[in-house]
Amino acid sequence: MGPRIPKEAGGARKRVVIGTVHGDLHDIGKNLVAMQLTMAGFEVRDLGIDVPAMRFIEEAESFKADIIAMSSLLMATMMNMAEVVNLLKELGLRDKYKVLVGGGPINPIMFGRFFG
């Protein structure tokens, strides 16, 4: 199967780095999202599970990503998503990337607490 949405004429496909945050070994949801992004025409670099915060940023930089996508199934590891966002801010890179977060503990209350 290949992408169903072709890239724009003369335009590059958007690039995404995706992974499950440090401390979390769950990957079914991440794998489903990575597959859907690929089918939608994105170039996806899957970093796997238990990904340290700085690795998301290093891979995004080397891959020239547009989006950093993170997954966490566990409430205890959700704070590691915020660590990535905080590092992006510290490095002056926050405005360079769109950041997507997802997983079991993500809801409006928890989102506001960790990313608000």
mmCIF file of N, CA and C in Angstrom:
data_model
loop_
_atom_site.group_PDB
_atom_site.id
_atom_site.type_symbol
_atom_site.label_atom_id
_atom_site.label_comp_id
_atom_site.label_asym_id
_atom_site.label_seq_id
_atom_site.Cartn_x
_atom_site.Cartn_y
_atom_site.Cartn_z
ATOM 1 N N MET A 1 0.837 -1.180 0.000
ATOM 2 C CA MET A 1 0.000 0.000 0.000
ATOM 3 C C MET A 1 0.876 1.235 0.000
ATOM 4 N N GLY A 2 0.435 2.229 -0.689
ATOM 5 C CA GLY A 2 1.182 3.472 -0.747
ATOM 6 C C GLY A 2 0.318 4.642 -0.322
ATOM 7 N N PRO A 3 0.904 5.825 -0.244
ATOM 8 C CA PRO A 3 0.142 7.009 0.145
ATOM 9 C C PRO A 3 -1.001 7.266 -0.828
ATOM 10 N N ARG A 4 -2.144 7.647 -0.307
ATOM 11 C CA ARG A 4 -3.292 7.944 -1.149
ATOM 12 C C ARG A 4 -3.354 9.426 -1.491
ATOM 13 N N ILE A 5 -2.647 10.255 -0.736
ATOM 14 C CA ILE A 5 -2.646 11.686 -1.006
ATOM 15 C C ILE A 5 -1.279 12.036 -1.579
ATOM 16 N N PRO A 6 -1.215 12.362 -2.855
ATOM 17 C CA PRO A 6 0.099 12.663 -3.447
ATOM 18 C C PRO A 6 0.641 13.990 -2.938
ATOM 19 N N LYS A 7 1.969 14.091 -2.953
ATOM 20 C CA LYS A 7 2.563 15.369 -2.558
ATOM 21 C C LYS A 7 2.210 16.400 -3.618
ATOM 22 N N GLU A 8 2.207 17.651 -3.217
ATOM 23 C CA GLU A 8 1.896 18.720 -4.142
ATOM 24 C C GLU A 8 2.978 18.791 -5.199
ATOM 25 N N ALA A 9 2.579 19.180 -6.401
ATOM 26 C CA ALA A 9 3.539 19.288 -7.491
ATOM 27 C C ALA A 9 4.668 20.227 -7.076
ATOM 28 N N GLY A 10 5.883 19.728 -7.153
ATOM 29 C CA GLY A 10 7.049 20.530 -6.811
ATOM 30 C C GLY A 10 7.256 20.732 -5.325
ATOM 31 N N GLY A 11 6.344 20.251 -4.504
ATOM 32 C CA GLY A 11 6.462 20.446 -3.064
ATOM 33 C C GLY A 11 6.958 19.202 -2.366
ATOM 34 N N ALA A 12 7.649 19.407 -1.277
ATOM 35 C CA ALA A 12 8.155 18.277 -0.502
ATOM 36 C C ALA A 12 7.071 17.784 0.439
ATOM 37 N N ARG A 13 7.115 16.503 0.738
ATOM 38 C CA ARG A 13 6.192 15.935 1.718
ATOM 39 C C ARG A 13 6.579 16.421 3.103
ATOM 40 N N LYS A 14 5.598 16.617 3.943
ATOM 41 C CA LYS A 14 5.863 16.992 5.334
ATOM 42 C C LYS A 14 6.504 15.809 6.040
ATOM 43 N N ARG A 15 7.380 16.108 6.989
ATOM 44 C CA ARG A 15 8.129 15.064 7.697
ATOM 45 C C ARG A 15 7.760 15.052 9.175
ATOM 46 N N VAL A 16 7.639 13.834 9.707
ATOM 47 C CA VAL A 16 7.250 13.630 11.102
ATOM 48 C C VAL A 16 8.227 12.673 11.766
ATOM 49 N N VAL A 17 8.698 13.035 12.962
ATOM 50 C CA VAL A 17 9.368 12.049 13.815
ATOM 51 C C VAL A 17 8.353 11.666 14.877
ATOM 52 N N ILE A 18 8.253 10.366 15.125
ATOM 53 C CA ILE A 18 7.268 9.867 16.070
ATOM 54 C C ILE A 18 7.915 8.825 16.968
ATOM 55 N N GLY A 19 7.497 8.812 18.228
ATOM 56 C CA GLY A 19 8.024 7.818 19.145
ATOM 57 C C GLY A 19 7.230 7.790 20.433
ATOM 58 N N THR A 20 7.461 6.742 21.195
ATOM 59 C CA THR A 20 6.891 6.619 22.533
ATOM 60 C C THR A 20 7.932 7.157 23.513
ATOM 61 N N VAL A 21 7.495 8.013 24.417
ATOM 62 C CA VAL A 21 8.427 8.724 25.296
ATOM 63 C C VAL A 21 9.178 7.793 26.245
ATOM 64 N N HIS A 22 10.272 8.333 26.755
ATOM 65 C CA HIS A 22 11.145 7.611 27.696
ATOM 66 C C HIS A 22 10.339 7.000 28.847
ATOM 67 N N GLY A 23 10.625 5.748 29.144
ATOM 68 C CA GLY A 23 9.972 5.056 30.242
ATOM 69 C C GLY A 23 8.730 4.276 29.841
ATOM 70 N N ASP A 24 8.255 4.494 28.615
ATOM 71 C CA ASP A 24 7.031 3.826 28.162
ATOM 72 C C ASP A 24 7.376 2.848 27.044
ATOM 73 N N LEU A 25 6.916 1.623 27.184
ATOM 74 C CA LEU A 25 7.249 0.569 26.228
ATOM 75 C C LEU A 25 6.061 0.185 25.346
ATOM 76 N N HIS A 26 4.986 0.958 25.384
ATOM 77 C CA HIS A 26 3.788 0.648 24.613
ATOM 78 C C HIS A 26 3.873 1.287 23.232
ATOM 79 N N ASP A 27 3.536 0.530 22.203
ATOM 80 C CA ASP A 27 3.700 1.097 20.862
ATOM 81 C C ASP A 27 2.550 0.860 19.892
ATOM 82 N N ILE A 28 1.486 0.190 20.306
ATOM 83 C CA ILE A 28 0.405 -0.093 19.352
ATOM 84 C C ILE A 28 -0.217 1.204 18.836
ATOM 85 N N GLY A 29 -0.569 2.115 19.721
ATOM 86 C CA GLY A 29 -1.161 3.384 19.291
ATOM 87 C C GLY A 29 -0.217 4.186 18.418
ATOM 88 N N LYS A 30 1.044 4.254 18.819
ATOM 89 C CA LYS A 30 2.050 4.973 18.020
ATOM 90 C C LYS A 30 2.170 4.368 16.639
ATOM 91 N N ASN A 31 2.198 3.042 16.577
ATOM 92 C CA ASN A 31 2.323 2.368 15.285
ATOM 93 C C ASN A 31 1.130 2.666 14.383
ATOM 94 N N LEU A 32 -0.066 2.701 14.959
ATOM 95 C CA LEU A 32 -1.264 3.014 14.172
ATOM 96 C C LEU A 32 -1.211 4.448 13.630
ATOM 97 N N VAL A 33 -0.794 5.379 14.470
ATOM 98 C CA VAL A 33 -0.681 6.773 14.031
ATOM 99 C C VAL A 33 0.393 6.907 12.953
ATOM 100 N N ALA A 34 1.544 6.267 13.140
ATOM 101 C CA ALA A 34 2.611 6.322 12.137
ATOM 102 C C ALA A 34 2.122 5.773 10.800
ATOM 103 N N MET A 35 1.371 4.687 10.844
ATOM 104 C CA MET A 35 0.841 4.104 9.612
ATOM 105 C C MET A 35 -0.141 5.062 8.929
ATOM 106 N N GLN A 36 -1.023 5.678 9.712
ATOM 107 C CA GLN A 36 -1.990 6.613 9.143
ATOM 108 C C GLN A 36 -1.287 7.836 8.540
ATOM 109 N N LEU A 37 -0.265 8.341 9.216
ATOM 110 C CA LEU A 37 0.482 9.477 8.680
ATOM 111 C C LEU A 37 1.174 9.107 7.372
ATOM 112 N N THR A 38 1.750 7.924 7.316
ATOM 113 C CA THR A 38 2.398 7.458 6.096
ATOM 114 C C THR A 38 1.379 7.352 4.970
ATOM 115 N N MET A 39 0.234 6.774 5.269
ATOM 116 C CA MET A 39 -0.814 6.620 4.253
ATOM 117 C C MET A 39 -1.360 7.970 3.793
ATOM 118 N N ALA A 40 -1.255 8.977 4.643
ATOM 119 C CA ALA A 40 -1.718 10.318 4.289
ATOM 120 C C ALA A 40 -0.658 11.094 3.513
ATOM 121 N N GLY A 41 0.512 10.488 3.289
ATOM 122 C CA GLY A 41 1.518 11.132 2.466
ATOM 123 C C GLY A 41 2.674 11.775 3.213
ATOM 124 N N PHE A 42 2.697 11.644 4.535
ATOM 125 C CA PHE A 42 3.818 12.184 5.310
ATOM 126 C C PHE A 42 5.007 11.240 5.226
ATOM 127 N N GLU A 43 6.209 11.810 5.325
ATOM 128 C CA GLU A 43 7.414 10.994 5.521
ATOM 129 C C GLU A 43 7.555 10.825 7.021
ATOM 130 N N VAL A 44 7.634 9.584 7.479
ATOM 131 C CA VAL A 44 7.632 9.309 8.908
ATOM 132 C C VAL A 44 8.917 8.596 9.312
ATOM 133 N N ARG A 45 9.559 9.108 10.359
ATOM 134 C CA ARG A 45 10.690 8.416 10.968
ATOM 135 C C ARG A 45 10.230 7.965 12.354
ATOM 136 N N ASP A 46 10.094 6.660 12.511
ATOM 137 C CA ASP A 46 9.623 6.074 13.761
ATOM 138 C C ASP A 46 10.818 5.783 14.657
ATOM 139 N N LEU A 47 10.862 6.426 15.805
ATOM 140 C CA LEU A 47 11.976 6.280 16.740
ATOM 141 C C LEU A 47 11.788 5.115 17.697
ATOM 142 N N GLY A 48 10.631 4.481 17.661
ATOM 143 C CA GLY A 48 10.385 3.326 18.512
ATOM 144 C C GLY A 48 9.857 3.709 19.886
ATOM 145 N N ILE A 49 10.242 2.912 20.882
ATOM 146 C CA ILE A 49 9.749 3.086 22.250
ATOM 147 C C ILE A 49 10.867 3.572 23.159
ATOM 148 N N ASP A 50 10.472 4.065 24.333
ATOM 149 C CA ASP A 50 11.440 4.463 25.361
ATOM 150 C C ASP A 50 12.437 5.490 24.829
ATOM 151 N N VAL A 51 11.920 6.501 24.128
ATOM 152 C CA VAL A 51 12.769 7.490 23.456
ATOM 153 C C VAL A 51 13.083 8.652 24.407
ATOM 154 N N PRO A 52 14.371 8.912 24.679
ATOM 155 C CA PRO A 52 14.750 10.052 25.528
ATOM 156 C C PRO A 52 14.356 11.382 24.871
ATOM 157 N N ALA A 53 14.078 12.375 25.685
ATOM 158 C CA ALA A 53 13.611 13.673 25.202
ATOM 159 C C ALA A 53 14.541 14.276 24.143
ATOM 160 N N MET A 54 15.831 14.295 24.429
ATOM 161 C CA MET A 54 16.764 14.932 23.498
ATOM 162 C C MET A 54 16.818 14.212 22.155
ATOM 163 N N ARG A 55 16.579 12.907 22.163
ATOM 164 C CA ARG A 55 16.619 12.169 20.893
ATOM 165 C C ARG A 55 15.510 12.633 19.949
ATOM 166 N N PHE A 56 14.312 12.950 20.481
ATOM 167 C CA PHE A 56 13.244 13.488 19.632
ATOM 168 C C PHE A 56 13.755 14.719 18.886
ATOM 169 N N ILE A 57 14.444 15.587 19.614
ATOM 170 C CA ILE A 57 14.907 16.845 19.033
ATOM 171 C C ILE A 57 16.051 16.600 18.057
ATOM 172 N N GLU A 58 17.009 15.776 18.432
ATOM 173 C CA GLU A 58 18.132 15.483 17.530
ATOM 174 C C GLU A 58 17.645 14.857 16.234
ATOM 175 N N GLU A 59 16.712 13.931 16.336
ATOM 176 C CA GLU A 59 16.181 13.276 15.131
ATOM 177 C C GLU A 59 15.355 14.246 14.289
ATOM 178 N N ALA A 60 14.586 15.109 14.951
ATOM 179 C CA ALA A 60 13.804 16.107 14.215
ATOM 180 C C ALA A 60 14.724 17.040 13.435
ATOM 181 N N GLU A 61 15.821 17.425 14.060
ATOM 182 C CA GLU A 61 16.780 18.304 13.393
ATOM 183 C C GLU A 61 17.448 17.596 12.214
ATOM 184 N N SER A 62 17.920 16.388 12.414
ATOM 185 C CA SER A 62 18.641 15.691 11.339
ATOM 186 C C SER A 62 17.714 15.267 10.206
ATOM 187 N N PHE A 63 16.465 14.951 10.510
ATOM 188 C CA PHE A 63 15.482 14.518 9.521
ATOM 189 C C PHE A 63 14.806 15.710 8.843
ATOM 190 N N LYS A 64 15.067 16.907 9.379
ATOM 191 C CA LYS A 64 14.416 18.131 8.908
ATOM 192 C C LYS A 64 12.892 17.989 9.012
ATOM 193 N N ALA A 65 12.467 17.527 10.177
ATOM 194 C CA ALA A 65 11.044 17.272 10.421
ATOM 195 C C ALA A 65 10.261 18.568 10.556
ATOM 196 N N ASP A 66 8.990 18.469 10.272
ATOM 197 C CA ASP A 66 8.047 19.563 10.484
ATOM 198 C C ASP A 66 7.268 19.350 11.779
ATOM 199 N N ILE A 67 7.138 18.084 12.169
ATOM 200 C CA ILE A 67 6.299 17.705 13.304
ATOM 201 C C ILE A 67 7.045 16.719 14.194
ATOM 202 N N ILE A 68 6.910 16.919 15.503
ATOM 203 C CA ILE A 68 7.374 15.943 16.492
ATOM 204 C C ILE A 68 6.118 15.363 17.130
ATOM 205 N N ALA A 69 5.939 14.042 16.997
ATOM 206 C CA ALA A 69 4.760 13.367 17.546
ATOM 207 C C ALA A 69 5.203 12.408 18.650
ATOM 208 N N MET A 70 4.536 12.502 19.795
ATOM 209 C CA MET A 70 4.913 11.668 20.940
ATOM 210 C C MET A 70 3.711 10.925 21.482
ATOM 211 N N SER A 71 3.968 9.711 21.950
ATOM 212 C CA SER A 71 2.937 8.866 22.523
ATOM 213 C C SER A 71 3.327 8.460 23.937
ATOM 214 N N SER A 72 2.298 8.337 24.783
ATOM 215 C CA SER A 72 2.488 7.826 26.139
ATOM 216 C C SER A 72 1.201 7.143 26.566
ATOM 217 N N LEU A 73 1.293 5.903 26.962
ATOM 218 C CA LEU A 73 0.117 5.204 27.476
ATOM 219 C C LEU A 73 -0.008 5.383 28.980
ATOM 220 N N LEU A 74 1.105 5.650 29.640
ATOM 221 C CA LEU A 74 1.131 5.702 31.099
ATOM 222 C C LEU A 74 1.115 7.137 31.620
ATOM 223 N N MET A 75 0.312 7.369 32.646
ATOM 224 C CA MET A 75 0.287 8.680 33.288
ATOM 225 C C MET A 75 1.679 9.043 33.803
ATOM 226 N N ALA A 76 2.388 8.053 34.322
ATOM 227 C CA ALA A 76 3.714 8.295 34.901
ATOM 228 C C ALA A 76 4.736 8.765 33.870
ATOM 229 N N THR A 77 4.543 8.453 32.600
ATOM 230 C CA THR A 77 5.508 8.866 31.578
ATOM 231 C C THR A 77 5.044 10.081 30.779
ATOM 232 N N MET A 78 3.814 10.517 31.014
ATOM 233 C CA MET A 78 3.290 11.663 30.277
ATOM 234 C C MET A 78 4.140 12.911 30.487
ATOM 235 N N MET A 79 4.717 13.049 31.686
ATOM 236 C CA MET A 79 5.537 14.241 31.958
ATOM 237 C C MET A 79 6.762 14.302 31.042
ATOM 238 N N ASN A 80 7.159 13.170 30.480
ATOM 239 C CA ASN A 80 8.302 13.170 29.572
ATOM 240 C C ASN A 80 7.983 13.860 28.252
ATOM 241 N N MET A 81 6.705 13.964 27.921
ATOM 242 C CA MET A 81 6.307 14.761 26.752
ATOM 243 C C MET A 81 6.592 16.231 27.024
ATOM 244 N N ALA A 82 6.236 16.678 28.216
ATOM 245 C CA ALA A 82 6.486 18.069 28.593
ATOM 246 C C ALA A 82 7.979 18.372 28.593
ATOM 247 N N GLU A 83 8.789 17.377 28.930
ATOM 248 C CA GLU A 83 10.246 17.573 28.911
ATOM 249 C C GLU A 83 10.727 17.907 27.504
ATOM 250 N N VAL A 84 10.174 17.245 26.507
ATOM 251 C CA VAL A 84 10.546 17.536 25.124
ATOM 252 C C VAL A 84 10.174 18.972 24.770
ATOM 253 N N VAL A 85 8.961 19.372 25.124
ATOM 254 C CA VAL A 85 8.510 20.741 24.835
ATOM 255 C C VAL A 85 9.389 21.752 25.560
ATOM 256 N N ASN A 86 9.723 21.493 26.811
ATOM 257 C CA ASN A 86 10.582 22.411 27.565
ATOM 258 C C ASN A 86 11.975 22.507 26.957
ATOM 259 N N LEU A 87 12.525 21.382 26.505
ATOM 260 C CA LEU A 87 13.829 21.409 25.839
ATOM 261 C C LEU A 87 13.769 22.207 24.547
ATOM 262 N N LEU A 88 12.700 22.044 23.791
ATOM 263 C CA LEU A 88 12.542 22.829 22.565
ATOM 264 C C LEU A 88 12.565 24.319 22.882
ATOM 265 N N LYS A 89 11.884 24.712 23.953
ATOM 266 C CA LYS A 89 11.874 26.123 24.360
ATOM 267 C C LYS A 89 13.265 26.581 24.754
ATOM 268 N N GLU A 90 13.949 25.787 25.582
ATOM 269 C CA GLU A 90 15.289 26.141 26.048
ATOM 270 C C GLU A 90 16.264 26.306 24.889
ATOM 271 N N LEU A 91 16.114 25.481 23.865
ATOM 272 C CA LEU A 91 17.017 25.509 22.720
ATOM 273 C C LEU A 91 16.588 26.520 21.651
ATOM 274 N N GLY A 92 15.492 27.229 21.901
ATOM 275 C CA GLY A 92 14.996 28.211 20.940
ATOM 276 C C GLY A 92 14.405 27.576 19.692
ATOM 277 N N LEU A 93 13.909 26.354 19.813
ATOM 278 C CA LEU A 93 13.388 25.623 18.657
ATOM 279 C C LEU A 93 11.878 25.407 18.710
ATOM 280 N N ARG A 94 11.204 25.887 19.745
ATOM 281 C CA ARG A 94 9.784 25.554 19.917
ATOM 282 C C ARG A 94 8.931 25.980 18.725
ATOM 283 N N ASP A 95 9.201 27.142 18.152
ATOM 284 C CA ASP A 95 8.383 27.617 17.034
ATOM 285 C C ASP A 95 8.707 26.921 15.716
ATOM 286 N N LYS A 96 9.754 26.145 15.699
ATOM 287 C CA LYS A 96 10.163 25.452 14.476
ATOM 288 C C LYS A 96 9.307 24.217 14.196
ATOM 289 N N TYR A 97 8.729 23.625 15.237
ATOM 290 C CA TYR A 97 8.013 22.353 15.104
ATOM 291 C C TYR A 97 6.585 22.437 15.611
ATOM 292 N N LYS A 98 5.710 21.733 14.925
ATOM 293 C CA LYS A 98 4.396 21.437 15.486
ATOM 294 C C LYS A 98 4.619 20.216 16.377
ATOM 295 N N VAL A 99 3.964 20.184 17.519
ATOM 296 C CA VAL A 99 4.120 19.080 18.453
ATOM 297 C C VAL A 99 2.761 18.402 18.638
ATOM 298 N N LEU A 100 2.734 17.104 18.396
ATOM 299 C CA LEU A 100 1.528 16.313 18.598
ATOM 300 C C LEU A 100 1.752 15.374 19.774
ATOM 301 N N VAL A 101 0.777 15.301 20.665
ATOM 302 C CA VAL A 101 0.857 14.374 21.790
ATOM 303 C C VAL A 101 -0.399 13.518 21.801
ATOM 304 N N GLY A 102 -0.233 12.261 22.187
ATOM 305 C CA GLY A 102 -1.386 11.384 22.249
ATOM 306 C C GLY A 102 -1.118 10.206 23.162
ATOM 307 N N GLY A 103 -2.195 9.532 23.526
ATOM 308 C CA GLY A 103 -2.091 8.358 24.369
ATOM 309 C C GLY A 103 -3.196 8.328 25.401
ATOM 310 N N GLY A 104 -3.223 7.247 26.160
ATOM 311 C CA GLY A 104 -4.267 7.018 27.138
ATOM 312 C C GLY A 104 -4.514 8.144 28.118
ATOM 313 N N PRO A 105 -3.479 8.763 28.711
ATOM 314 C CA PRO A 105 -3.735 9.768 29.742
ATOM 315 C C PRO A 105 -4.044 11.164 29.196
ATOM 316 N N ILE A 106 -4.021 11.330 27.884
ATOM 317 C CA ILE A 106 -4.226 12.671 27.322
ATOM 318 C C ILE A 106 -5.720 12.992 27.311
ATOM 319 N N ASN A 107 -6.089 14.030 28.039
ATOM 320 C CA ASN A 107 -7.434 14.573 28.032
ATOM 321 C C ASN A 107 -7.282 16.072 28.305
ATOM 322 N N PRO A 108 -8.334 16.865 28.170
ATOM 323 C CA PRO A 108 -8.168 18.321 28.334
ATOM 324 C C PRO A 108 -7.564 18.738 29.677
ATOM 325 N N ILE A 109 -7.916 18.059 30.750
ATOM 326 C CA ILE A 109 -7.393 18.437 32.069
ATOM 327 C C ILE A 109 -5.898 18.142 32.148
ATOM 328 N N MET A 110 -5.504 16.934 31.748
ATOM 329 C CA MET A 110 -4.092 16.568 31.819
ATOM 330 C C MET A 110 -3.271 17.377 30.818
ATOM 331 N N PHE A 111 -3.839 17.651 29.659
ATOM 332 C CA PHE A 111 -3.137 18.464 28.671
ATOM 333 C C PHE A 111 -2.827 19.839 29.253
ATOM 334 N N GLY A 112 -3.817 20.458 29.883
ATOM 335 C CA GLY A 112 -3.613 21.771 30.488
ATOM 336 C C GLY A 112 -2.585 21.742 31.604
ATOM 337 N N ARG A 113 -2.582 20.683 32.374
ATOM 338 C CA ARG A 113 -1.640 20.574 33.495
ATOM 339 C C ARG A 113 -0.194 20.457 33.001
ATOM 340 N N PHE A 114 0.016 19.691 31.953
ATOM 341 C CA PHE A 114 1.383 19.441 31.494
ATOM 342 C C PHE A 114 1.850 20.399 30.405
ATOM 343 N N PHE A 115 0.922 20.923 29.614
ATOM 344 C CA PHE A 115 1.329 21.731 28.466
ATOM 345 C C PHE A 115 0.732 23.125 28.463
ATOM 346 N N GLY A 116 -0.182 23.397 29.391
ATOM 347 C CA GLY A 116 -0.935 24.645 29.425
ATOM 348 C C GLY A 116 -0.114 25.836 29.600
#
